[in-house]
Coordinates of C-alpha atoms in Angstrom, one line a residue:
M1 CA 11.3 0.1 9.3
R2 CA 11.0 -3.5 9.2
F3 CA 7.8 -2.9 6.9
M4 CA 10.3 -1.0 4.5
A5 CA 12.5 -4.1 4.9
Q6 CA 9.7 -6.8 3.6
V7 CA 8.6 -4.5 0.7
F8 CA 11.8 -3.9 -0.3
F9 CA 12.7 -7.6 -0.5
A10 CA 9.1 -8.5 -1.4
S11 CA 9.3 -5.6 -4.7
I12 CA 12.6 -7.1 -5.6
A13 CA 11.5 -11.0 -5.8
T14 CA 8.5 -10.3 -7.2
A15 CA 9.8 -8.0 -9.9
S16 CA 12.6 -10.5 -11.0
F17 CA 9.8 -13.5 -10.8
A18 CA 7.5 -11.5 -12.6
L19 CA 10.4 -11.1 -15.5
T20 CA 11.3 -14.9 -14.9
G21 CA 8.0 -16.8 -14.0
C22 CA 7.2 -18.7 -10.5
Q23 CA 9.1 -20.1 -8.5
Q24 CA 9.4 -23.0 -5.5
Y25 CA 7.5 -22.5 -2.4
V26 CA 9.7 -22.4 0.6
K27 CA 8.4 -22.0 4.1
T28 CA 10.6 -19.7 6.7
P29 CA 10.8 -20.3 10.4
Q30 CA 9.9 -17.3 12.3
T31 CA 11.8 -15.6 15.1
T32 CA 11.8 -12.7 16.8
V33 CA 13.2 -9.8 14.8
L34 CA 15.3 -7.2 16.4
Q35 CA 14.7 -3.0 16.1
V36 CA 16.6 -1.0 14.0
Q37 CA 16.9 2.5 15.4
D38 CA 18.8 4.1 12.8
A39 CA 19.1 4.8 8.9
Q40 CA 15.1 5.4 8.6
N41 CA 15.8 7.5 5.8
F42 CA 18.1 6.1 2.8
S43 CA 18.3 5.6 -0.6
L44 CA 20.1 2.4 -2.3
E45 CA 20.7 2.1 -5.9
G46 CA 22.2 -0.8 -7.5
K47 CA 21.2 -4.6 -9.5
I48 CA 19.8 -7.5 -7.9
G49 CA 19.7 -11.1 -9.4
V50 CA 17.8 -13.8 -8.4
K51 CA 18.7 -17.4 -9.5
T52 CA 16.4 -20.7 -8.3
P53 CA 17.3 -24.2 -9.9
K54 CA 14.4 -23.3 -12.1
Q55 CA 14.6 -19.5 -12.9
T56 CA 17.5 -16.7 -13.4
G57 CA 16.3 -12.9 -13.8
S58 CA 17.8 -9.7 -12.6
A59 CA 16.9 -5.7 -12.6
F60 CA 18.1 -2.4 -11.4
Y61 CA 16.8 -0.8 -8.4
T62 CA 16.2 2.6 -6.9
W63 CA 14.9 2.1 -3.2
Q64 CA 13.8 5.5 -1.8
Q65 CA 12.7 5.1 2.4
N66 CA 11.2 7.6 4.1
H67 CA 10.7 6.0 8.0
D68 CA 7.8 3.3 7.1
N69 CA 6.9 4.5 3.6
F70 CA 9.1 3.7 0.5
D71 CA 9.1 4.1 -3.5
I72 CA 11.0 0.9 -5.2
Q73 CA 11.5 1.2 -9.0
L74 CA 12.5 -2.2 -10.7
T75 CA 14.0 -2.1 -14.5
G76 CA 15.4 -4.3 -16.4
I77 CA 18.1 -4.3 -19.1
L78 CA 17.9 -0.6 -21.4
G79 CA 14.8 0.6 -18.8
I80 CA 12.3 -2.4 -20.2
G81 CA 9.8 -3.9 -17.7
K82 CA 9.6 -1.0 -15.3
T83 CA 8.2 -2.1 -11.6
I84 CA 6.6 0.4 -9.4
I85 CA 6.3 -0.9 -5.7
E86 CA 5.3 1.7 -2.9
G87 CA 4.4 0.9 0.7
K88 CA 3.0 2.4 3.5
P89 CA 1.9 0.5 6.9
G90 CA -1.0 -1.7 6.3
K91 CA -0.6 -1.4 2.4
V92 CA 1.8 -2.7 -0.2
T93 CA 1.2 -2.1 -4.1
L94 CA 3.2 -3.6 -7.0
N95 CA 2.3 -2.4 -10.8
S96 CA 3.8 -3.6 -13.8
A97 CA 2.7 -4.2 -17.3
K98 CA 3.4 -7.8 -16.6
T99 CA 1.6 -8.5 -13.7
G100 CA -1.0 -5.5 -13.3
E101 CA -1.5 -4.2 -10.2
I102 CA -1.1 -6.3 -7.0
T103 CA -1.8 -4.9 -3.4
A104 CA -1.5 -6.8 -0.2
A105 CA -1.3 -5.6 3.6
T106 CA 2.1 -6.5 4.0
P107 CA 5.2 -7.4 1.8
E108 CA 5.3 -11.2 2.6
E109 CA 1.7 -11.6 1.7
L110 CA 2.4 -9.7 -1.7
L111 CA 5.6 -11.7 -2.5
E112 CA 3.6 -15.0 -1.8
R113 CA 0.5 -14.1 -4.0
A114 CA 2.7 -12.9 -7.0
T115 CA 5.0 -15.6 -7.0
G116 CA 4.0 -18.3 -4.5
W117 CA 7.5 -17.5 -2.6
V118 CA 8.2 -17.0 0.9
A119 CA 11.6 -15.6 1.8
P120 CA 12.8 -13.6 4.7
I121 CA 11.9 -10.4 3.3
T122 CA 11.9 -8.3 6.9
H123 CA 15.5 -9.5 7.1
I124 CA 17.0 -7.3 4.3
V125 CA 16.9 -4.0 5.7
Y126 CA 19.0 -5.3 8.3
W127 CA 21.3 -6.8 6.0
V128 CA 21.9 -4.2 4.1
Q129 CA 23.4 -2.4 7.5
A130 CA 25.4 -5.4 7.7
K131 CA 23.6 -6.3 10.6
P132 CA 21.9 -9.8 12.0
A133 CA 17.9 -9.3 11.7
T134 CA 17.4 -11.8 14.9
T135 CA 18.6 -12.5 18.2
T136 CA 19.1 -16.3 17.0
A137 CA 21.6 -15.6 13.8
Q138 CA 25.0 -16.8 13.7
V139 CA 27.6 -14.4 12.7
E140 CA 31.0 -14.9 11.7
K141 CA 33.1 -11.3 11.2
D142 CA 36.2 -10.5 8.9
Q143 CA 39.6 -8.9 10.4
Q144 CA 38.0 -5.5 10.6
Q145 CA 35.1 -6.9 12.8
R146 CA 32.1 -6.4 10.4
P147 CA 29.8 -9.2 9.4
K148 CA 31.6 -11.8 6.7
T149 CA 28.9 -14.5 6.8
I150 CA 25.6 -14.4 8.3
I151 CA 23.6 -17.5 8.7
E152 CA 19.6 -17.3 10.3
D153 CA 16.2 -18.7 9.4
G154 CA 17.6 -21.2 6.7
W155 CA 19.6 -18.4 4.6
T156 CA 23.4 -17.3 4.4
V157 CA 24.4 -14.1 3.4
D158 CA 27.9 -13.5 2.3
F159 CA 29.2 -10.0 2.5
S160 CA 31.6 -8.1 0.5
Y161 CA 32.9 -4.6 1.3
N162 CA 35.0 -1.8 -0.7
D163 CA 38.1 -1.3 1.3
A164 CA 37.8 -0.4 4.6
A165 CA 33.8 0.7 4.2
A166 CA 31.6 -0.1 6.9
L167 CA 28.7 -1.0 4.8
P168 CA 28.6 -3.8 2.9
N169 CA 28.7 -2.9 -1.4
K170 CA 27.2 -6.7 -2.2
L171 CA 25.3 -9.2 -0.6
I172 CA 24.9 -12.8 -1.6
L173 CA 21.7 -14.5 0.0
K174 CA 21.8 -18.3 -0.3
Q175 CA 19.0 -20.8 0.7
A176 CA 19.9 -24.4 0.6
L177 CA 17.1 -26.6 -1.1
A178 CA 16.9 -30.4 -1.6
E179 CA 19.3 -32.5 -3.8
G180 CA 22.0 -29.9 -3.3
Q181 CA 20.3 -27.1 -5.1
E182 CA 19.8 -23.7 -3.9
N183 CA 18.0 -20.1 -4.4
R184 CA 20.2 -17.3 -4.6
I185 CA 20.1 -13.9 -4.7
T186 CA 22.8 -11.4 -5.7
M187 CA 22.2 -7.6 -4.6
I188 CA 24.7 -5.1 -5.5
I189 CA 24.9 -1.8 -4.0
Q190 CA 26.2 0.7 -6.1
N191 CA 25.0 4.3 -4.5
R192 CA 23.9 4.8 -1.0

């Protein structure tokens, strides 16, 4: 499950960055990652946007996960710029017309190789489930006791929900940078 989260985030970020160019290198601190016992099989569809001080990009995504194996397809507006990311333990492959094929052992390695950027990609599977990824996370809850904000590993994640839904339909991930700037990732989940 952890591997799938890593690959998903790496794929989205890599595809977005492949469409927009190289990004700033930011090292993420290492912490103990919690284990997710549920939701090892799922699918998500939606849109993701990445904004940094130098670049902006977005893509539509479809993410199919079956335990530790996954398939992610990213496309730009009108289906242009299709990127396919496939993963299984020990091998992650990204293939697009712009970058060609990039293969790595881990999603973090794939993201760094493709973009030079390091991000908490191991955390995304937890965050889409409205859960903290580490034992050191700071969690602020809303009136319904759902996570409203999670702060961990240098990132702040804000959650939005449809009415009384238990799982978020929108996540905004923010990483503060020098001089008041930030990296921002907006993930909209249209279908689960």
